[in-house]
Amino acid sequence: MERGKMAELESLETAAEHERILREIESTDTACIGPTLRSVYDGEEHGRFMEKLEARIRNHDREIEKMCNFHYQGFVDSITELLKVRGEAQKLKNQVTDTNRKLQNEGKELIIAMEELKQCRLQQRNISATVDKLTLCLPVLEMYSKLREQMKSKRHYPALKTLEHLEHTYLPQVSHYRFCKIMVDNIPKLREEIKEVSMSDLKDFLESIRKHSDKIGETAMKQAQQQRNLDNIVSQHPRISGGKKSKKEVCASSDVEVKNTSPMSEQDSGILDVEDEDEDEEVPGAQDLVDFSPVYRCLHIYSVLGARETFENYYRKQRRKQARLVLQPPSNMHETLDGYRKYFNQIVGFFVVEDHILHTTQGLVNRAYIDELWEMALSKTIAALRTHSSYCSDPSLVLDLKNLIVLFADTLQGYGFPVNQLFDMLLEIQDQYSETLLKKWSGVFRNILDSDNYSPIPVTNEEVYKKIVGQFPFQDAELEKQAFPKKFPFSEFVPKVYNQIKEFIYACLKFSEDLHLSSTEVDDMIRKSTNLLLTRTLSNCLQNVIKRKNVGLTELVQIIINTTHLEKSCKFLEEFITNITNVLPETVHTTKLYGTTTFKDARHAAEEEIYTNLNQKIDQFLQLADYDWMAMEPGSKASDYLVDLIGFLRSTFAVFTHLPGKVAQTACMSACKHLSTSLMQLLLEAEVRQLTLGALQQFNLDVEECERSLPLLDLFIQWDWSTYLADYGQPTCKYLRVNPTTALILLEKMRDTSRKNNVFAQFRKNERDKQKLIDTVAKQLRSLINSHHS
């Protein structure tokens, strides 16, 4: 029972499960039916399920059949209606086809227009896009074109600015275009090209500056000369102002103009053309001649490119080379003043440019660099001037050179360069100038002395007298009282020499101008040079005149008179120098003139020459003496040669009346002494080995003719040996001037004569013991000589 109930329950459960599965199959989507079917096969009753499924299918088929039978008439009616609709649909189709055909025919033009409109819209979009792209690209192309144009016109600094804008502003906006990449690749090349071209412009500028340094320097020196003239005018007329600008004002205005010169300037010429200015017109500033824009542009370009140091080193190196070239003087510079002027112009031009670069750029050159160049320039310039000026023998050229050096120094001092060494060197040149003056005045003095007639200056009227007195400081009350015509005691060379000494002083004074020397220094320089003129130059000229062979006694006498008056004029020369320098002679360290010694020496030399000439004339007459030393009897008168000699001496001593008393007295005494000595020498000559008393008596006649008897002859003729021997050596001795040696020589000659011939026969007759006496006297003379020497 229970088993049957259990089987019945199981069948009921299976039936219920199958019913559920069928419902799920009917209601579930086909895609999800897999799990449901799987549950069928999971059980063991799938056969029964298949039976139930077939039964369910049959039930549904019966329901479908019932439904179709119920709706069949309606279906038939629908088919009938559908057939009717098909005919109408065919008509509609024909109408639609016809309408479509008409529409296609009518819409062809519209389609074409629409197609054209489409193309236009496309083109419009393309054009708009192209315009947008060109709007971005055109500024780039314009900037690049502008860059090329600027480089073509050599506007390098603007080109560099354009290049920067192009690189940093425009190209990044269109960097994806191929032409932009080409531009980007070209930028370093363009920078290098700008760098090279700007450096080329700088080289052209430096070459132009080198060629035109002399013009720049000439203008600067003209400006300095103009300023100095203006200062002199202002110092003389302090109330006068206005007119020309001062040097500083001119330089300041020039600096402003140059500083306002933009680096963007189009001028690259380097040196501007300036016509020569008249002396009365304003001389342009040296900076106005130069366009420095190439330097500024190149400096800015290299600074922007980060190569400023390279540029500075290059500029300084090149300018150092140019400085060495400028400082090398030409070999013939000393021949003309223009040679020195061109040399100075080049140096000034060089440093004017460098000074301007120093003040208008920041760091391109510095003060240390300028000072180094100036020190080198000073040393080389001074060395060159020392060498070349030493060749100069023309004082005018030396003076012009000094003025040029002063202008050179003043010009550079105006630009702030120290020039003390140049003024120190000028003091060295002053010594050379003095030497050239001395050489020149040596020729002047020679011409004056050679052309002089050595005769007192005749004066025929008051006008001539005043003219001479105006030329030479001479006062003589006795001469002024005399009536015309009359004569000055001196010859023409006195006023001429005096005036030439004053001219020499003026020439010395000219060199001291503008040397910034004190009055004492100028006075000392003039006095020292004048002393050299007097003690060396004039003294030598006077000595040469005195010592020349053809000078006569008259000329020598006139020279003594002239030098006496020139000696007296030295105090007037002292006053002349004092008036020029305003330095009193009493001032400490003031040099005194040594002119008095010069004229004294010349006068003494002339006096000695007079004495010498007199003696030579006496010797010439004595050469005519022809004594017969063996004559037994003397002649009745003095010898002819001696008569002529006495006549010559009388005329000569008459000329000596114009000499100072002491000089005339000395000349007479010298002549007489020389005559006395010469006559004595005639007796003592070795050739005269023997002589007679008659010869001595003739000789005594000649001596008496000279109005001066020789004591020696009295001693022999009067045979007064006892007196001589007794009084010898005493101041009151009668035969004071008789030398015992001389007496012994003559005594020996007389003794030799008595031995060899019979000349003294009459003498021996009257004086039989004379020979013995001679021997005794000779012995006593020897004893006297020996005792005197011992």
Coordinates of C-alpha atoms in Angstrom, one line a residue, residues 69-435:
N69 CA -11.6 28.1 -38.8
F70 CA -13.1 30.9 -36.8
H71 CA -11.2 33.6 -38.8
Y72 CA -11.2 32.1 -42.3
Q73 CA -14.0 34.3 -43.8
G74 CA -12.2 37.4 -42.6
F75 CA -9.0 36.1 -44.2
V76 CA -10.7 35.6 -47.5
D77 CA -12.2 39.1 -47.3
S78 CA -8.8 40.5 -46.5
I79 CA -7.3 38.7 -49.5
T80 CA -10.0 40.2 -51.7
E81 CA -9.3 43.6 -50.4
L82 CA -5.6 43.1 -50.8
L83 CA -6.1 42.2 -54.5
K84 CA -8.0 45.5 -54.9
V85 CA -5.3 47.4 -53.2
R86 CA -2.7 45.8 -55.5
G87 CA -4.2 47.5 -58.5
E88 CA -4.4 50.8 -56.8
A89 CA -0.8 50.3 -55.7
Q90 CA 0.3 49.7 -59.2
K91 CA -1.4 52.9 -60.3
L92 CA 0.3 54.7 -57.4
K93 CA 3.6 53.1 -58.3
N94 CA 3.2 54.4 -61.9
Q95 CA 2.4 57.8 -60.6
V96 CA 5.3 57.8 -58.2
T97 CA 7.6 56.6 -61.0
D98 CA 6.3 59.3 -63.3
T99 CA 6.6 61.9 -60.5
N100 CA 10.2 60.6 -59.7
R101 CA 11.1 60.9 -63.4
K102 CA 9.8 64.4 -63.6
L103 CA 11.5 65.2 -60.3
Q104 CA 14.8 63.8 -61.5
N105 CA 14.6 65.8 -64.7
E106 CA 13.6 68.9 -62.8
G107 CA 16.4 68.4 -60.1
K108 CA 19.4 67.8 -62.4
E109 CA 20.1 71.6 -62.5
L110 CA 19.6 71.8 -58.7
I111 CA 21.9 68.9 -58.2
I112 CA 24.6 70.5 -60.4
A113 CA 24.1 73.8 -58.5
M114 CA 24.3 72.0 -55.2
E115 CA 27.4 70.2 -56.3
E116 CA 28.9 73.5 -57.3
L117 CA 27.8 75.0 -54.0
K118 CA 29.4 72.1 -52.2
Q119 CA 32.7 72.7 -54.1
C120 CA 32.4 76.4 -53.3
R121 CA 31.9 75.6 -49.6
L122 CA 34.9 73.4 -49.7
Q123 CA 37.0 76.0 -51.5
Q124 CA 35.8 78.6 -49.0
R125 CA 36.9 76.4 -46.1
N126 CA 40.2 75.8 -47.8
I127 CA 40.7 79.5 -48.5
S128 CA 39.8 80.4 -44.9
A129 CA 42.2 77.8 -43.6
T130 CA 44.8 79.1 -46.0
V131 CA 44.3 82.7 -45.0
D132 CA 44.6 81.7 -41.3
K133 CA 47.8 79.8 -42.0
L134 CA 49.2 82.7 -44.2
T135 CA 48.3 85.1 -41.4
L136 CA 50.7 83.2 -39.3
C137 CA 53.3 82.7 -42.0
L138 CA 53.4 86.1 -43.7
P139 CA 54.9 88.0 -40.7
V140 CA 57.6 85.3 -40.6
L141 CA 58.3 85.8 -44.3
E142 CA 58.2 89.5 -44.0
M143 CA 60.6 89.5 -41.1
Y144 CA 62.9 87.2 -43.0
S145 CA 62.7 89.4 -46.0
K146 CA 63.3 92.4 -43.8
L147 CA 66.3 90.6 -42.4
R148 CA 67.7 90.0 -45.8
E149 CA 67.2 93.6 -46.8
Q150 CA 68.9 94.9 -43.7
M151 CA 71.9 92.6 -44.3
K152 CA 72.0 93.7 -47.9
S153 CA 72.1 97.3 -46.9
K154 CA 74.7 96.5 -44.2
R155 CA 72.4 97.5 -41.3
H156 CA 73.8 94.8 -39.2
Y157 CA 72.6 95.8 -35.7
P158 CA 69.0 96.1 -36.9
A159 CA 69.4 92.8 -38.7
L160 CA 70.5 91.2 -35.5
K161 CA 67.4 92.6 -33.7
T162 CA 65.2 91.3 -36.5
L163 CA 66.8 87.9 -36.2
E164 CA 66.1 87.8 -32.5
H165 CA 62.4 88.6 -33.0
L166 CA 62.2 86.1 -35.9
E167 CA 63.7 83.4 -33.8
H168 CA 62.0 83.9 -30.5
T169 CA 58.6 85.3 -31.5
Y170 CA 57.5 84.3 -35.0
L171 CA 59.1 81.0 -35.9
P172 CA 57.8 79.1 -32.9
Q173 CA 54.2 79.8 -34.2
V174 CA 54.8 78.1 -37.5
S175 CA 57.6 75.7 -36.5
H176 CA 55.8 72.7 -38.2
Y177 CA 56.3 74.1 -41.7
R178 CA 59.2 72.9 -43.7
F179 CA 60.3 76.4 -44.8
C180 CA 60.5 77.4 -41.1
K181 CA 62.8 74.5 -40.4
I182 CA 65.0 75.8 -43.2
M183 CA 65.0 79.3 -41.6
V184 CA 65.8 77.8 -38.2
D185 CA 68.7 76.0 -39.7
N186 CA 69.9 79.2 -41.4
I187 CA 69.7 81.4 -38.2
P188 CA 73.2 80.3 -36.9
K189 CA 74.7 80.9 -40.3
L190 CA 73.0 84.4 -40.5
R191 CA 74.4 85.2 -37.0
E192 CA 77.9 84.2 -38.1
E193 CA 77.5 86.2 -41.3
I194 CA 76.4 89.3 -39.3
K195 CA 79.3 88.8 -37.0
E196 CA 81.8 88.5 -39.9
V197 CA 80.4 91.4 -41.8
S198 CA 80.3 93.7 -38.8
M199 CA 83.9 92.7 -38.1
S200 CA 84.8 93.5 -41.7
D201 CA 83.2 97.0 -41.2
L202 CA 85.3 97.4 -38.1
K203 CA 88.4 96.5 -40.0
D204 CA 87.5 99.0 -42.6
F205 CA 87.0 101.6 -39.9
L206 CA 90.3 100.8 -38.3
E207 CA 92.1 101.0 -41.6
S208 CA 90.4 104.3 -42.4
I209 CA 91.3 105.7 -38.9
R210 CA 94.9 104.7 -39.5
K211 CA 95.0 106.5 -42.8
H212 CA 93.3 109.6 -41.5
S213 CA 94.9 109.9 -38.1
D214 CA 97.1 112.8 -39.3
K215 CA 93.9 114.7 -40.4
I216 CA 92.2 114.0 -37.1
G217 CA 95.4 115.1 -35.2
E218 CA 95.8 118.2 -37.4
T219 CA 92.3 119.3 -36.6
A220 CA 92.8 118.6 -32.8
M221 CA 96.0 120.6 -32.8
K222 CA 94.3 123.5 -34.8
Q223 CA 91.6 123.5 -32.2
A224 CA 94.2 123.6 -29.4
Q225 CA 96.0 126.4 -31.1
Q226 CA 92.7 128.3 -31.6
Q227 CA 91.9 127.8 -27.9
R228 CA 95.3 129.0 -26.9
N229 CA 94.9 132.1 -29.0
L230 CA 91.5 132.7 -27.5
D231 CA 93.0 132.3 -24.0
N232 CA 95.7 134.8 -24.9
I233 CA 93.1 137.3 -26.1
V234 CA 90.9 136.8 -23.1
S235 CA 93.9 137.2 -20.8
Q236 CA 94.7 140.5 -22.6
H237 CA 91.1 141.6 -22.7
P238 CA 89.3 140.0 -19.8
R239 CA 86.1 141.8 -20.5
I240 CA 85.7 140.3 -23.9
S241 CA 83.6 137.2 -23.9
G242 CA 81.5 135.2 -26.3
G243 CA 82.4 134.5 -29.9
K244 CA 84.2 131.2 -30.2
K245 CA 83.5 128.3 -27.9
S246 CA 86.1 127.2 -25.5
K247 CA 87.9 123.9 -26.1
K248 CA 85.9 122.1 -23.4
E249 CA 82.7 123.5 -24.8
V250 CA 83.6 122.3 -28.3
C251 CA 84.6 118.9 -27.0
A252 CA 81.4 118.7 -24.9
S253 CA 79.2 119.5 -27.9
S254 CA 81.1 117.1 -30.0
D255 CA 80.6 114.4 -27.4
V256 CA 76.9 115.0 -27.2
E257 CA 76.6 114.8 -31.0
V258 CA 78.5 111.6 -31.1
K259 CA 76.7 110.1 -28.1
N260 CA 73.4 110.7 -29.9
T261 CA 74.7 108.7 -32.8
S262 CA 72.5 105.6 -32.7
P263 CA 74.0 102.2 -33.3
M264 CA 71.2 101.9 -35.9
S265 CA 72.9 104.6 -38.0
E266 CA 73.1 103.9 -41.7
Q267 CA 76.5 105.7 -42.0
D268 CA 79.5 103.4 -42.3
S269 CA 81.9 105.7 -43.9
G270 CA 84.3 105.9 -40.9
I271 CA 85.8 109.3 -41.8
L272 CA 83.5 112.2 -42.8
D273 CA 84.6 114.7 -45.4
V274 CA 85.3 118.1 -43.9
E275 CA 86.5 121.0 -46.0
D276 CA 89.5 123.0 -44.9
E277 CA 88.5 125.8 -42.6
D278 CA 89.8 129.3 -42.7
E279 CA 91.8 130.4 -39.7
D280 CA 89.1 132.9 -38.7
E281 CA 86.4 130.3 -38.7
E282 CA 85.6 127.8 -36.0
V283 CA 87.7 124.7 -36.3
P284 CA 85.5 121.6 -36.0
G285 CA 86.0 119.2 -33.1
A286 CA 88.3 116.3 -34.0
Q287 CA 85.5 113.9 -33.1
D288 CA 83.2 115.5 -35.7
L289 CA 85.5 114.2 -38.4
V290 CA 84.9 110.6 -37.4
D291 CA 81.8 108.4 -37.6
F292 CA 82.2 105.9 -34.8
S293 CA 79.0 104.0 -35.6
P294 CA 80.9 101.0 -37.0
V295 CA 82.6 100.5 -33.6
Y296 CA 79.4 101.0 -31.7
R297 CA 77.4 98.6 -33.9
C298 CA 80.1 96.0 -33.9
L299 CA 80.4 96.3 -30.1
H300 CA 76.6 95.9 -29.7
I301 CA 76.5 93.0 -32.0
Y302 CA 79.3 91.1 -30.3
S303 CA 77.8 91.9 -26.9
V304 CA 74.4 90.5 -28.0
L305 CA 76.2 87.5 -29.4
G306 CA 78.0 86.9 -26.1
A307 CA 81.4 87.6 -27.7
R308 CA 82.1 91.0 -26.2
E309 CA 85.4 89.9 -24.7
T310 CA 86.6 88.6 -28.1
F311 CA 85.8 91.9 -29.7
E312 CA 87.5 94.0 -27.0
N313 CA 90.7 91.9 -27.2
Y314 CA 90.7 92.2 -31.0
Y315 CA 90.1 95.9 -31.0
R316 CA 92.9 96.5 -28.4
K317 CA 95.3 94.2 -30.2
Q318 CA 94.8 96.0 -33.6
R319 CA 95.1 99.5 -32.0
R320 CA 98.3 98.5 -30.3
K321 CA 99.7 97.5 -33.7
Q322 CA 98.5 100.7 -35.2
A323 CA 100.1 102.6 -32.3
R324 CA 103.5 101.1 -33.0
L325 CA 103.2 102.0 -36.6
V326 CA 102.2 105.6 -35.8
L327 CA 105.0 106.0 -33.3
Q328 CA 107.6 104.9 -35.9
P329 CA 109.0 108.1 -37.3
P330 CA 110.1 108.4 -40.9
S331 CA 113.9 108.4 -41.4
N332 CA 113.9 111.9 -42.9
M333 CA 111.6 113.5 -40.3
H334 CA 114.4 115.9 -39.2
E335 CA 114.7 117.5 -42.6
T336 CA 111.6 119.6 -42.5
L337 CA 109.1 120.9 -40.0
D338 CA 106.3 119.2 -42.0
G339 CA 107.9 115.8 -41.2
Y340 CA 107.6 116.5 -37.4
R341 CA 104.1 118.0 -37.9
K342 CA 102.8 114.9 -39.7
Y343 CA 104.4 112.7 -37.0
F344 CA 102.7 114.6 -34.2
N345 CA 99.4 114.8 -36.1
Q346 CA 99.3 111.0 -36.4
I347 CA 100.0 110.5 -32.7
V348 CA 97.4 113.1 -31.6
G349 CA 94.8 111.6 -34.0
F350 CA 95.4 108.1 -32.5
F351 CA 94.9 109.2 -28.9
V352 CA 92.0 111.6 -29.7
V353 CA 90.2 108.5 -31.1
E354 CA 91.1 106.3 -28.1
D355 CA 90.0 109.0 -25.7
H356 CA 86.7 109.4 -27.4
I357 CA 86.2 105.6 -27.4
L358 CA 87.0 105.6 -23.7
H359 CA 84.3 108.1 -22.9
T360 CA 81.6 106.9 -25.3
T361 CA 81.8 103.1 -24.7
Q362 CA 81.6 101.1 -21.5
G363 CA 84.7 99.0 -21.2
L364 CA 85.8 98.7 -24.8
V365 CA 89.0 100.4 -23.6
N366 CA 89.8 101.4 -20.0
R367 CA 92.1 103.9 -18.4
A368 CA 94.8 101.3 -17.7
Y369 CA 94.9 100.4 -21.4
I370 CA 95.1 104.1 -22.4
D371 CA 97.8 104.8 -19.8
E372 CA 99.8 101.9 -21.0
L373 CA 99.6 103.1 -24.6
W374 CA 100.5 106.6 -23.6
E375 CA 103.5 105.5 -21.6
M376 CA 104.8 103.6 -24.6
A377 CA 104.0 106.6 -26.9
L378 CA 105.8 109.0 -24.6
S379 CA 109.0 106.9 -24.4
K380 CA 109.1 106.3 -28.2
T381 CA 108.2 109.9 -29.1
I382 CA 110.8 111.4 -26.8
A383 CA 113.5 108.9 -28.0
A384 CA 112.6 109.8 -31.6
L385 CA 112.7 113.6 -31.0
R386 CA 116.1 113.3 -29.2
T387 CA 117.5 111.4 -32.1
H388 CA 116.1 113.5 -35.0
S389 CA 116.4 116.9 -33.3
S390 CA 120.1 116.2 -32.8
Y391 CA 120.6 116.3 -36.6
C392 CA 119.1 119.8 -36.8
S393 CA 121.6 122.7 -37.2
D394 CA 119.1 125.5 -38.0
P395 CA 118.0 127.4 -34.9
S396 CA 114.8 128.6 -36.7
L397 CA 113.8 125.0 -37.3
V398 CA 114.6 124.0 -33.7
L399 CA 112.5 126.9 -32.5
D400 CA 109.6 125.9 -34.8
L401 CA 110.0 122.4 -33.6
K402 CA 109.8 123.5 -30.0
N403 CA 106.6 125.5 -30.7
L404 CA 105.2 122.4 -32.4
I405 CA 106.1 120.2 -29.5
V406 CA 104.5 122.7 -27.1
L407 CA 101.3 122.6 -29.2
F408 CA 101.5 118.8 -29.3
A409 CA 101.8 118.7 -25.5
D410 CA 99.1 121.2 -24.9
T411 CA 96.7 119.4 -27.3
L412 CA 97.1 116.0 -25.5
Q413 CA 97.1 117.7 -22.1
G414 CA 93.7 119.0 -23.1
Y415 CA 92.5 115.4 -23.4
G416 CA 93.9 114.5 -20.0
F417 CA 97.2 113.0 -20.9
P418 CA 100.2 113.8 -18.7
V419 CA 102.9 115.7 -20.7
N420 CA 105.5 116.7 -18.1
Q421 CA 108.1 114.5 -19.7
L422 CA 107.7 116.4 -23.0
F423 CA 108.4 119.7 -21.3
D424 CA 111.4 118.1 -19.5
M425 CA 112.6 117.0 -22.9
L426 CA 112.2 120.5 -24.2
L427 CA 114.7 121.7 -21.7
E428 CA 117.2 119.2 -23.3
I429 CA 116.3 120.6 -26.8
Q430 CA 116.9 124.0 -25.3
D431 CA 120.5 123.1 -24.8
Q432 CA 120.7 122.0 -28.5
Y433 CA 118.9 125.2 -29.5
S434 CA 121.4 127.2 -27.7
E435 CA 124.2 125.3 -29.5

